[in-house]
Amino acid sequence: MNKYKLVFYILFFLALASLASALVLPHALKAYPFKQEEIPDTQTDPIVFSESYEPALSGELEHPLLSTGLEGIFYSMDPATGFVDFYEHTAQGLAPYSGQVQTLKKSVTCSSRQLSTEIHYIEKEGALVGFGLYRPDLGGGSGDIFPYAFFNMVNLPALYGKSGALLLVDFEKENFWLADKLFTEAFIIKLDPADKTAKPLSADSGGRSVGPKGAMRDDWLFLTDDFLAALSGQAYFLSGRHYTLDQRGKKTDLLKVASPKPPRSVTGILGLWVRFKEDEIYYLKNSEKGFKLMAKQGKEEKELKSFQGNYEEDYLHDGDFLFHKKSLTLSDLLSGEDRQLEGFDSEGLFYLSSNPAKNRLVLAAPAIKEGDDQSLIFYDLEKNRVDFYRASNLFAQANPNFGWIGDSLVFHLKSQDDISFAYCIYDFSKMPS
């Protein structure tokens, strides 16, 4: 939201507990698991949303829903079988996807190991998206190096090739329930089931050493949904191959897809945020007192703006927005504009999500310990209006998965109890005046 969200260590235990409970949920997913419900009066029951949450879509779910990247389309995956269900947002609420769901079996080779998966995918108005799971007991294989792999199939960017699809792979099992994943392998594949080829996006492996888990270093290539959506000009990808593994995802280079050795276009980037504007490349770099916004045109690199403080501790980052938690300053990294937000308490904020039009925000703060309240803030930048909530169980803080349906609707997950979830959709057009 990558869009790549900040890791908050205080929630690590809670995240593991949520994942463990989700993996053992006993209930089967119903054919139509959502229903519209009346919102209880918050004066009599403080552990619910305010009346301004309309509608709240709730129902028992065996597995959390995640956004596919296509507007109004969601998916859930069974971690035991890899089976994928798709859902769509309709005027009546969320319902099983009405279009055709197809499957495709594919195998890729990573670190000399063949990983096979069955991808469940949909095509809608030229957009392609699909998901698959690898485990040794599902697709075969020894599991000595890769006990788990998550696959995401998307449209092949034109800069990467003329035909086929892009198959992305994430090996971090703890990210299974997170919408924003960091992919460390990528392949160009054909949708033809008879075609067994899977061409690595970056075939260069010269000097690629073995990591601590027995696989080849997993910082050779980095791709995120955010990066792919912004890709322009050249066939680029991010890489940490020139840095130590403790800098994984924190310090990267921008490389061009080329063989035998991809050239570096930008070095020493802070994090994974890169944007392409006309003939300039925008990115962040560390500085003595904080970090700075940079732009590169050709071989010329210039500083556009400086920021004080620690990038990971003092700021939230989503899309093109950078938010300073102490000063409540929101910076648009592409336009260079700063804006002072007001009307809410920033204590404990850990999550920021912005809509595609960049005119509405959601910010959230977790409960630090059991019994504490959470905070949930909806901010309309155009109207300068704030809708602020503080209560328990406002959102599932281990995996809230905030996402957008267009520019006015934002959805997220909350916990119903220990074994079920509810999804709520907030409508900015109905924000209290």
XYZ file of C-alpha atoms in Angstrom:
433
model
C 0.000 0.000 0.000
C 2.523 -0.781 -0.478
C 1.917 0.201 -0.803
C 4.553 -1.631 1.850
C 3.381 -1.018 5.398
C 5.502 -0.331 8.456
C 6.181 -3.212 10.803
C 4.987 -2.556 14.296
C 6.792 -4.782 16.724
C 4.401 -4.245 19.617
C 1.790 -6.193 17.667
C 3.976 -9.131 16.686
C 2.552 -11.481 19.299
C -1.004 -10.409 18.478
C -0.385 -10.982 14.759
C 0.867 -14.504 15.393
C -2.107 -15.248 17.630
C -4.541 -13.999 14.998
C -2.864 -16.071 12.280
C -2.924 -19.182 14.425
C -6.617 -18.812 15.173
C -7.418 -18.146 11.512
C -5.644 -21.310 10.419
C -7.803 -23.504 12.613
C -11.218 -21.945 12.112
C -13.859 -24.692 12.146
C -16.692 -23.184 10.184
C -17.263 -23.618 6.447
C -17.712 -20.497 4.362
C -21.339 -20.079 3.402
C -22.400 -19.403 -0.176
C -23.520 -15.892 0.798
C -21.764 -15.100 4.057
C -22.590 -11.386 4.255
C -25.677 -9.569 5.355
C -26.648 -6.004 6.122
C -27.320 -5.344 9.765
C -28.635 -2.466 11.836
C -25.865 -0.675 13.703
C -26.447 -0.735 17.464
C -26.540 2.531 19.397
C -23.007 3.231 20.595
C -24.377 4.697 23.845
C -25.663 1.304 24.924
C -22.950 -0.848 23.364
C -19.559 0.914 23.086
C -17.874 -2.044 21.356
C -19.439 -1.317 17.961
C -19.064 1.253 15.239
C -20.712 4.621 15.308
C -24.026 5.078 13.553
C -22.162 6.754 10.709
C -20.907 3.346 9.554
C -23.402 2.603 6.795
C -23.563 -0.053 5.716
C -21.766 -2.507 7.959
C -21.457 -5.814 6.179
C -20.952 -8.637 8.593
C -21.106 -12.377 8.820
C -19.004 -15.297 9.916
C -15.977 -15.840 7.694
C -13.684 -18.814 7.731
C -10.892 -16.794 6.146
C -10.320 -13.039 5.906
C -10.990 -11.289 2.605
C -8.257 -9.362 0.846
C -8.358 -6.950 -2.071
C -7.380 -8.322 -5.476
C -6.247 -4.944 -6.760
C -9.317 -4.777 -9.023
C -11.926 -2.285 -7.872
C -14.627 -3.922 -5.775
C -13.209 -7.464 -6.174
C -11.929 -9.431 -3.180
C -10.590 -12.917 -2.573
C -10.044 -15.397 0.229
C -7.708 -18.378 0.195
C -7.964 -21.559 2.204
C -4.486 -22.021 3.744
C -5.021 -25.782 3.964
C -5.898 -26.383 0.314
C -4.943 -23.228 -1.594
C -8.502 -22.948 -2.934
C -9.512 -19.378 -3.754
C -12.953 -17.760 -3.554
C -13.666 -14.428 -5.250
C -16.238 -11.856 -4.124
C -17.526 -8.608 -5.563
C -19.049 -5.477 -4.142
C -22.613 -4.882 -5.346
C -25.400 -2.494 -4.473
C -26.704 -5.137 -2.063
C -23.327 -5.737 -0.436
C -20.588 -8.312 -0.912
C -21.505 -11.438 -2.857
C -19.729 -14.340 -4.548
C -18.124 -13.246 -7.818
C -20.579 -13.680 -10.684
C -18.001 -14.004 -13.456
C -15.963 -16.981 -14.584
C -13.169 -18.280 -12.360
C -10.479 -20.226 -14.215
C -7.580 -22.372 -13.039
C -4.066 -22.778 -14.368
C -1.372 -25.183 -13.188
C 2.147 -23.812 -13.336
C 5.621 -24.733 -12.115
C 8.588 -22.447 -11.548
C 12.176 -23.137 -10.526
C 13.617 -21.283 -7.545
C 17.021 -22.124 -6.066
C 17.075 -25.355 -8.117
C 13.758 -26.439 -6.627
C 10.597 -26.890 -8.681
C 7.517 -25.323 -7.101
C 4.125 -26.236 -8.543
C 0.818 -24.504 -7.883
C -2.741 -24.247 -9.147
C -3.685 -20.640 -9.796
C -7.303 -19.546 -9.508
C -7.787 -16.439 -11.630
C -10.312 -14.091 -13.181
C -10.225 -11.736 -16.159
C -12.395 -8.632 -16.097
C -12.349 -5.853 -18.693
C -8.814 -6.733 -19.739
C -7.506 -6.963 -16.173
C -6.081 -10.267 -14.971
C -5.553 -11.386 -11.387
C -5.031 -14.792 -9.795
C -3.613 -16.491 -6.718
C -2.001 -19.811 -5.888
C -0.336 -21.567 -2.969
C 2.609 -23.960 -2.797
C 3.282 -26.386 0.004
C 5.068 -29.744 -0.383
C 1.893 -31.645 0.514
C -0.104 -29.724 -2.117
C 2.109 -29.378 -5.176
C 4.843 -31.895 -4.513
C 8.452 -31.219 -3.698
C 10.741 -31.890 -0.791
C 10.114 -28.698 1.172
C 13.729 -28.693 2.353
C 14.230 -25.095 1.211
C 10.754 -23.785 0.468
C 8.035 -25.039 2.836
C 5.685 -22.302 1.559
C 5.198 -19.982 -1.399
C 2.374 -17.595 -2.291
C 1.734 -16.833 -5.977
C 0.087 -13.748 -7.441
C -0.585 -13.619 -11.200
C -1.211 -10.220 -12.796
C -1.145 -8.579 -16.202
C 2.313 -8.440 -17.716
C 3.461 -4.801 -17.860
C 4.172 -3.869 -21.460
C 7.689 -2.818 -20.474
C 8.426 -6.390 -19.356
C 7.224 -8.171 -22.485
C 4.751 -8.328 -25.352
C 2.635 -11.288 -24.253
C 1.887 -13.501 -21.290
C 1.322 -12.811 -17.603
C 3.553 -11.898 -14.675
C 3.726 -14.479 -11.878
C 4.982 -13.071 -8.565
C 6.171 -15.156 -5.605
C 6.361 -14.367 -1.872
C 7.993 -16.884 0.488
C 7.127 -15.223 3.821
C 4.426 -17.357 5.456
C 3.675 -14.702 8.093
C 2.464 -12.403 5.301
C -0.260 -14.812 4.174
C -3.138 -12.693 5.542
C -1.633 -9.333 4.526
C -2.858 -7.564 1.418
C 0.468 -5.843 0.697
C 3.177 -8.374 0.027
C 6.824 -8.046 -0.971
C 7.528 -10.349 -3.913
C 11.080 -11.643 -4.314
C 10.769 -13.778 -7.458
C 8.981 -12.979 -10.725
C 8.356 -15.014 -13.882
C 6.822 -14.370 -17.283
C 4.392 -17.173 -18.099
C 1.789 -18.088 -20.713
C -1.876 -18.676 -19.932
C -1.800 -21.752 -22.162
C -1.951 -24.811 -19.836
C 0.191 -26.761 -22.302
C 2.999 -24.198 -22.106
C 5.359 -25.272 -19.320
C 7.821 -22.385 -19.599
C 8.344 -19.832 -16.852
C 10.972 -17.246 -17.723
C 12.560 -15.403 -14.773
C 12.083 -11.647 -15.077
C 15.675 -11.118 -13.988
C 17.618 -14.137 -15.201
C 20.975 -12.794 -13.991
C 22.264 -14.841 -11.039
C 25.957 -14.088 -11.203
C 27.267 -13.547 -7.701
C 23.957 -14.442 -6.077
C 24.922 -16.125 -2.834
C 22.947 -18.517 -0.646
C 20.934 -17.032 2.199
C 20.588 -18.343 5.775
C 17.603 -20.592 4.901
C 19.405 -22.465 2.132
C 17.754 -20.579 -0.720
C 19.448 -18.070 -2.961
C 19.421 -14.572 -1.479
C 15.872 -13.266 -1.377
C 16.797 -9.628 -1.955
C 17.930 -10.127 -5.565
C 14.612 -8.765 -6.844
C 11.864 -6.779 -5.109
C 8.452 -6.009 -6.598
C 5.315 -4.634 -4.959
C 1.841 -3.892 -6.293
C 2.582 -0.210 -5.748
C 5.787 -0.307 -7.777
C 4.223 -2.205 -10.677
C 1.313 0.248 -10.851
C 3.748 3.167 -11.105
C 6.201 1.535 -13.544
C 7.005 3.811 -16.488
C 9.723 4.643 -18.971
C 11.973 1.578 -18.641
C 11.660 -2.051 -17.534
C 12.826 -1.484 -13.960
C 12.817 -3.517 -10.769
C 14.149 -2.974 -7.242
C 16.993 -4.963 -5.711
C 19.035 -5.194 -2.522
C 21.765 -7.378 -4.013
C 24.487 -4.809 -3.334
C 23.718 -4.534 0.377
C 23.756 -6.821 3.401
C 20.738 -8.946 4.256
C 19.985 -6.905 7.384
C 19.156 -4.036 4.983
C 16.524 -6.141 3.193
C 13.786 -3.833 1.972
C 15.340 -0.865 3.776
C 18.037 0.036 1.250
C 17.590 -0.761 -2.428
C 18.750 0.048 -5.945
C 16.689 0.614 -9.068
C 17.851 -1.746 -11.828
C 16.921 -2.221 -15.455
C 15.837 -5.630 -16.695
C 18.803 -6.669 -18.819
C 21.156 -9.580 -19.411
C 23.743 -10.595 -18.470
C 24.090 -7.924 -15.770
C 21.255 -5.470 -15.002
C 22.631 -1.910 -14.776
C 21.840 0.254 -11.741
C 19.889 3.401 -12.574
C 19.585 4.674 -8.972
C 21.543 3.511 -5.924
C 21.013 3.793 -2.174
C 17.235 4.233 -2.172
C 15.560 4.358 1.237
C 12.846 1.706 1.301
C 10.777 0.648 -1.691
C 9.070 3.856 -2.815
C 9.959 4.913 -6.381
C 7.904 7.018 -8.776
C 8.341 8.028 -12.402
C 7.225 11.516 -13.446
C 7.822 12.475 -17.045
C 11.576 11.920 -17.454
C 12.422 12.085 -13.734
C 12.702 9.341 -11.120
C 11.581 10.198 -7.576
C 12.805 8.339 -4.484
C 13.994 8.763 -0.885
C 17.529 8.630 0.533
C 18.945 8.742 4.034
C 20.624 11.933 5.253
C 22.600 12.919 8.362
C 19.571 14.153 10.298
C 16.837 12.129 8.647
C 16.150 11.541 4.994
C 15.470 13.459 1.806
C 13.305 13.383 -1.299
C 15.367 13.077 -4.443
C 14.796 13.342 -8.185
C 17.061 12.023 -10.900
C 17.015 13.032 -14.541
C 19.602 11.320 -16.683
C 22.767 11.352 -14.582
C 21.803 14.440 -12.606
C 20.519 13.864 -9.069
C 18.995 16.667 -7.000
C 17.475 17.073 -3.552
C 13.877 18.323 -3.533
C 12.980 18.228 0.148
C 14.459 17.166 3.489
C 12.743 15.416 6.416
C 13.837 15.277 10.038
C 13.609 12.169 12.182
C 13.534 8.432 11.694
C 11.681 7.189 8.615
C 10.440 3.961 10.220
C 9.627 5.287 13.685
C 8.373 8.829 13.121
C 6.486 8.504 9.840
C 3.715 6.545 8.135
C 3.965 6.027 4.385
C 1.269 5.008 1.926
C 1.360 5.605 -1.794
C 2.670 9.109 -2.415
C 1.778 10.323 1.085
C 4.251 10.636 3.950
C 2.734 11.461 7.350
C 4.747 12.782 10.304
C 3.039 11.408 13.401
C 4.217 14.057 15.848
C 3.532 17.209 13.837
C 0.508 15.768 11.931
C 2.093 16.998 8.685
C 1.007 15.188 5.525
C 3.444 15.476 2.610
C 2.672 14.597 -0.997
C 6.028 13.340 -2.273
C 5.115 13.836 -5.926
C 3.699 17.365 -5.730
C 5.925 18.495 -2.860
C 2.944 19.951 -1.006
C 2.634 19.803 2.788
C -0.616 19.926 4.704
C -1.269 20.252 8.411
C -3.929 17.824 9.603
C -5.960 18.575 12.705
C -8.864 17.433 14.802
C -7.508 14.132 16.123
C -5.019 12.590 18.503
C -2.041 10.961 16.787
C -0.881 8.862 19.735
C -0.007 5.313 18.715
C -0.864 5.675 15.012
C 0.642 2.854 12.981
C -1.396 2.601 9.774
C -2.167 5.008 6.926
C -4.231 4.306 3.828
C -5.132 6.779 1.080
C -7.646 6.476 -1.745
C -6.668 6.485 -5.451
C -7.647 10.164 -5.863
C -5.483 11.119 -2.859
C -8.257 13.151 -1.256
C -9.291 10.843 1.600
C -7.364 9.041 4.312
C -7.767 6.424 6.987
C -5.444 6.359 9.984
C -5.501 3.770 12.757
C -3.920 3.152 16.153
C -3.977 -0.241 17.882
C -4.700 -1.210 21.439
C -1.317 -1.577 23.142
C -2.582 -4.037 25.720
C -5.782 -5.933 26.370
C -8.570 -3.610 27.437
C -7.142 -0.536 25.719
C -9.118 1.311 23.075
C -8.236 1.478 19.408
C -8.445 4.652 17.346
C -9.861 4.957 13.851
C -9.749 8.226 11.925
C -11.396 9.051 8.598
C -10.111 12.283 7.052
C -11.612 14.076 4.051
C -8.853 16.291 2.658
C -11.143 18.153 0.255
C -13.689 19.158 2.894
C -11.184 19.226 5.772
C -13.495 17.063 7.863
C -12.610 14.397 10.405
C -14.561 11.415 11.676
C -12.752 10.116 14.777
C -13.558 6.984 16.775
C -12.037 5.504 19.891
C -13.345 2.206 21.239
C -12.411 -1.440 21.536
C -12.674 -3.749 18.547
C -12.862 -1.106 15.851
C -10.647 -3.144 13.527
C -8.654 -6.374 13.482
C -5.265 -4.918 14.294
C -3.264 -8.018 13.345
C -4.491 -7.747 9.734
C -6.860 -4.801 9.193
C -6.361 -4.898 5.395
C -7.772 -1.438 4.762
C -8.660 -1.035 1.104
C -10.686 1.150 -1.218
C -13.681 0.649 -3.483
C -13.442 3.682 -5.727
C -12.629 6.915 -3.917
C -15.473 7.071 -1.376
C -15.761 3.600 0.130
C -13.134 2.064 2.384
C -13.385 -1.439 3.817
C -11.572 -3.207 6.612
C -11.750 -6.249 8.826
C -12.842 -6.384 12.454
C -13.080 -9.299 14.851
C -16.493 -10.654 15.752
C -15.099 -13.023 18.363
C -12.171 -15.393 18.655
C -13.138 -17.452 15.607
C -14.965 -15.170 13.186
C -14.609 -11.839 11.430
C -16.767 -9.057 10.030
C -16.047 -6.646 7.234
C -17.202 -3.052 7.514
C -17.433 -0.527 4.712
C -17.263 3.159 5.548
C -18.848 5.656 3.149
C -17.129 9.047 3.098
C -20.117 10.595 1.352
C -22.085 9.979 4.546
C -19.484 11.438 6.867
C -21.144 13.489 9.660
C -21.028 17.230 9.037
